């Protein structure tokens, strides 16, 4: 069982009896007290320097354990402790490697030391204000490339499994699935060497293939996903060994979170990689990862970036889009057609190009719609236009690594009437720094085929790697 920091045994047993899943969430939250990986207590992802949360599917006792201390350099002082049952040797080797990685990342975080045996990057070195902690990110990324292994369950047939859409608004779901299937760096065919296990279903393809828009039977998700978890958990030992904590799913569909609800361990315990990263809908940034929504209208990935230099951007702010969701109607009501400097449209007039408007605007407004995520954020980054984020309860993509304040402007819903005043009041030198940050961070949102280091595919992998570091699995 994962170690609980400062939680009484009685309370822990109460939560355990209620649901294993609730215990896991509480554990992760309590284990994050102390320094986070990126030296920012408010960071979306963190792990304790005083102890790693541990998970055991075997038994609990009050007796002390020294295994964690020897592997993680940290003593366990929690209410629930795993038994002294001999651990699986193959799993033990995996956990020892992860413990070493934690120590090396912690060293980079504390000492901010660039010189290390892992050095040798020639193409790109993370540095600057766009990162929460560039030293820790660099070390973590290097370790991920050298160590991280993902096992993909081979069960299931296309089109519901092992493939996904590679164009339109849900393209990043299919791109990740397809690239992961052919990847040779991170994918392993030996499940005993894996750090995480991928459930390769596509929510988009399940709904496109089986969902009847007239009957609207959402239970198709339950039947497919619950059945798949039952299959792999009965055929392999890995799901039951960790209660799903070292397994992950990925979806960019609005119903991605809903799809996991039908298997409660998948919902509460597993790593969920979601575009719809809404904390009001139980997205948990301690274990779940946010990834960007990218609208590849034709599937083409070339020629999507670039814009006018700052001196030639004549429009203060721009938005075009429909009035759906809770935020956009209020935004459009206040600004649509009201100001020449803040160009807001529901439908663009004939002859005006959406990409061109972004490329000649200083700020591109990105309000949430039906769901918190918006493809406009990445469109703005591609156009070198500073994103203006208007959302509620949204965990931004890669925010465990990226400092969004260095390349975007975040405006609360209550500040919508003051939008022009806020943007016009940003000093010129600060705007130029923001735009420079946009240009620098662009590489982390690019889709490449084949993938390139630090691009969006690798950033998604890194987000999963970080969340696996926050779990120690015992049997």
Short mmCIF file of C-alpha atoms in Angstrom, two decimals, residues 6 20 23 59 62 90 99 105 129 159 191 199 224 243 247 270 343 398 454 459 466 473:
data_model
loop_
_atom_site.label_atom_id
_atom_site.label_comp_id
_atom_site.label_asym_id
_atom_site.label_seq_id
_atom_site.Cartn_x
_atom_site.Cartn_y
_atom_site.Cartn_z
CA UNK A 6 0.80 12.04 8.75
CA UNK A 20 -9.01 1.50 -2.57
CA UNK A 23 -6.88 5.87 -0.50
CA UNK A 59 -1.18 -6.50 3.24
CA UNK A 62 2.08 -1.16 11.84
CA UNK A 90 12.08 -8.11 -11.56
CA UNK A 99 14.82 5.39 -6.95
CA UNK A 105 16.66 14.65 -10.35
CA UNK A 129 12.15 31.49 -17.90
CA UNK A 159 -10.38 0.48 -35.08
CA UNK A 191 6.36 -6.45 -19.68
CA UNK A 199 -4.22 0.60 -22.30
CA UNK A 224 -15.53 -1.82 -24.19
CA UNK A 243 -4.21 -1.75 -8.47
CA UNK A 247 -1.12 1.89 -15.96
CA UNK A 270 -4.36 5.00 -12.84
CA UNK A 343 -11.27 42.03 -32.78
CA UNK A 398 2.92 20.27 -19.32
CA UNK A 454 11.40 17.71 -26.88
CA UNK A 459 6.55 15.98 -23.70
CA UNK A 466 6.97 12.12 -13.92
CA UNK A 473 5.03 -0.50 -6.30
#
